[in-house]
GROMACS .gro file of C-alpha atoms in nm:
model
  111
    1MET     CA    1  20.136  15.327   6.864
    2CYS     CA    2  20.407  15.561   6.737
    3HIS     CA    3  20.678  15.329   6.865
    4ALA     CA    4  20.512  15.027   6.702
    5ALA     CA    5  20.505  15.211   6.368
    6LEU     CA    6  20.864  15.338   6.390
    7LYS     CA    7  21.026  15.036   6.225
    8TYR     CA    8  20.802  15.079   5.920
    9ILE     CA    9  20.789  15.456   5.881
   10LYS     CA   10  21.158  15.525   5.938
   11LYS     CA   11  21.227  15.326   5.621
   12GLY     CA   12  20.963  15.521   5.429
   13GLY     CA   13  20.609  15.426   5.342
   14PRO     CA   14  20.478  15.307   5.005
   15GLY     CA   15  20.605  15.525   4.725
   16ARG     CA   16  20.875  15.685   4.939
   17GLY     CA   17  21.245  15.629   4.912
   18THR     CA   18  21.441  15.462   5.191
   19SER     CA   19  21.608  15.792   5.282
   20SER     CA   20  21.276  15.962   5.351
   21GLY     CA   21  21.064  15.892   5.656
   22GLY     CA   22  20.690  15.886   5.699
   23THR     CA   23  20.438  16.104   5.876
   24ILE     CA   24  20.266  16.084   6.214
   25MET     CA   25  19.953  16.289   6.285
   26ASN     CA   26  19.841  16.317   6.647
   27ILE     CA   27  19.501  16.452   6.745
   28SER     CA   28  19.473  16.646   7.068
   29ALA     CA   29  19.229  16.904   7.204
   30LYS     CA   30  19.234  17.264   7.324
   31LEU     CA   31  19.090  17.174   7.661
   32HIS     CA   32  19.419  17.178   7.851
   33TYR     CA   33  19.524  17.522   7.721
   34THR     CA   34  19.289  17.676   7.977
   35THR     CA   35  19.074  17.506   8.240
   36ALA     CA   36  18.740  17.329   8.250
   37TRP     CA   37  18.535  17.185   8.531
   38TYR     CA   38  18.587  16.815   8.606
   39GLN     CA   39  18.825  16.758   8.315
   40ILE     CA   40  19.157  16.696   8.493
   41HIS     CA   41  19.194  16.350   8.341
   42VAL     CA   42  19.131  16.473   7.988
   43SER     CA   43  19.359  16.775   8.027
   44ALA     CA   44  19.645  16.559   8.155
   45ALA     CA   45  19.605  16.309   7.871
   46LYS     CA   46  19.591  16.575   7.600
   47ALA     CA   47  19.889  16.762   7.747
   48ALA     CA   48  20.082  16.434   7.727
   49VAL     CA   49  19.982  16.385   7.362
   50ASP     CA   50  20.109  16.737   7.284
   51ALA     CA   51  20.438  16.672   7.467
   52ILE     CA   52  20.489  16.343   7.284
   53THR     CA   53  20.416  16.514   6.952
   54ARG     CA   54  20.674  16.787   7.013
   55SER     CA   55  20.938  16.543   7.136
   56LEU     CA   56  20.889  16.301   6.848
   57ALA     CA   57  20.900  16.587   6.599
   58LEU     CA   58  21.236  16.692   6.739
   59GLU     CA   59  21.390  16.347   6.779
   60TRP     CA   60  21.245  16.147   6.492
   61GLY     CA   61  21.241  16.442   6.256
   62THR     CA   62  21.614  16.484   6.306
   63ASP     CA   63  21.708  16.116   6.319
   64TYR     CA   64  21.472  15.962   6.062
   65ASP     CA   65  21.320  16.248   5.860
   66ILE     CA   66  20.980  16.158   6.003
   67ARG     CA   67  20.731  16.444   6.003
   68VAL     CA   68  20.528  16.459   6.327
   69ASN     CA   69  20.233  16.699   6.341
   70GLY     CA   70  19.946  16.754   6.578
   71ILE     CA   71  19.606  16.911   6.543
   72ALA     CA   72  19.385  17.037   6.823
   73PRO     CA   73  19.031  17.108   6.708
   74GLY     CA   74  18.808  17.300   6.941
   75PRO     CA   75  18.462  17.191   7.055
   76ILE     CA   76  18.221  17.055   6.796
   77GLY     CA   77  17.859  17.160   6.836
   78ASP     CA   78  17.574  16.914   6.887
   79THR     CA   79  17.799  16.636   7.018
   80PRO     CA   80  17.804  16.448   7.349
   81GLY     CA   81  18.145  16.598   7.429
   82LEU     CA   82  18.021  16.954   7.405
   83SER     CA   83  17.707  16.885   7.607
   84LYS     CA   84  17.926  16.739   7.885
   85LEU     CA   85  18.171  17.030   7.880
   86ALA     CA   86  17.911  17.303   7.848
   87PRO     CA   87  17.571  17.184   7.971
   88ASP     CA   88  17.285  17.430   7.947
   89GLU     CA   89  17.279  17.490   8.323
   90MET     CA   90  17.637  17.627   8.314
   91LYS     CA   91  17.538  17.916   8.084
   92ILE     CA   92  17.869  17.924   7.897
   93ASP     CA   93  17.900  18.163   7.606
   94LEU     CA   94  18.088  17.963   7.343
   95SER     CA   95  18.138  18.268   7.122
   96THR     CA   96  18.389  18.427   7.363
   97ASP     CA   97  18.645  18.149   7.355
   98SER     CA   98  18.956  18.165   7.136
   99ARG     CA   99  18.790  18.017   6.829
  100PRO     CA  100  18.872  18.188   6.499
  101LEU     CA  101  18.508  18.191   6.386
  102TYR     CA  102  18.371  18.265   6.737
  103LYS     CA  103  18.154  17.955   6.735
  104ALA     CA  104  18.176  17.583   6.795
  105GLY     CA  105  18.278  17.362   6.503
  106GLU     CA  106  18.020  17.183   6.291
  107LYS     CA  107  18.001  16.811   6.235
  108TRP     CA  108  17.958  16.681   5.883
  109PRO     CA  109  17.779  16.361   5.789
  110LEU     CA  110  17.995  16.072   5.672
  111TYR     CA  111  17.894  15.923   5.341
   0.00000   0.00000   0.00000
C-alpha cells in the first residue's frame, strides 16, 4: 500500500507544495515486543510492519520529505482480540504489563 501511494504522496497531498511530501501512519501492536502463546504469526507480521515503518522513515523521509510514523496500541479491553490473548483460564494479570495506566485500553463507541 505504501508503494502504491508513493507516486501521489512524494509530490505532496492536497494543500501541500510540490517540495513537501505526505505522511504515512502504520498501525502495529506491542505483541512482538515480548512473547505470547500461539501468536507467532501475529508477532512476525507486526515485527515486519515495524521494520517497514523504520526503513521507509529513513529512506522516504530523506529522499521525498515523507513523514512515516507508527503507533502500537496495547490490548483493548472487552474485545475479541483480548479474550483470545488472555482468556480467563490463563489467569493473566493485565495490570503488570508495560502499560502506562496499568490497565487495558478502553474502546469508545463510534457515532
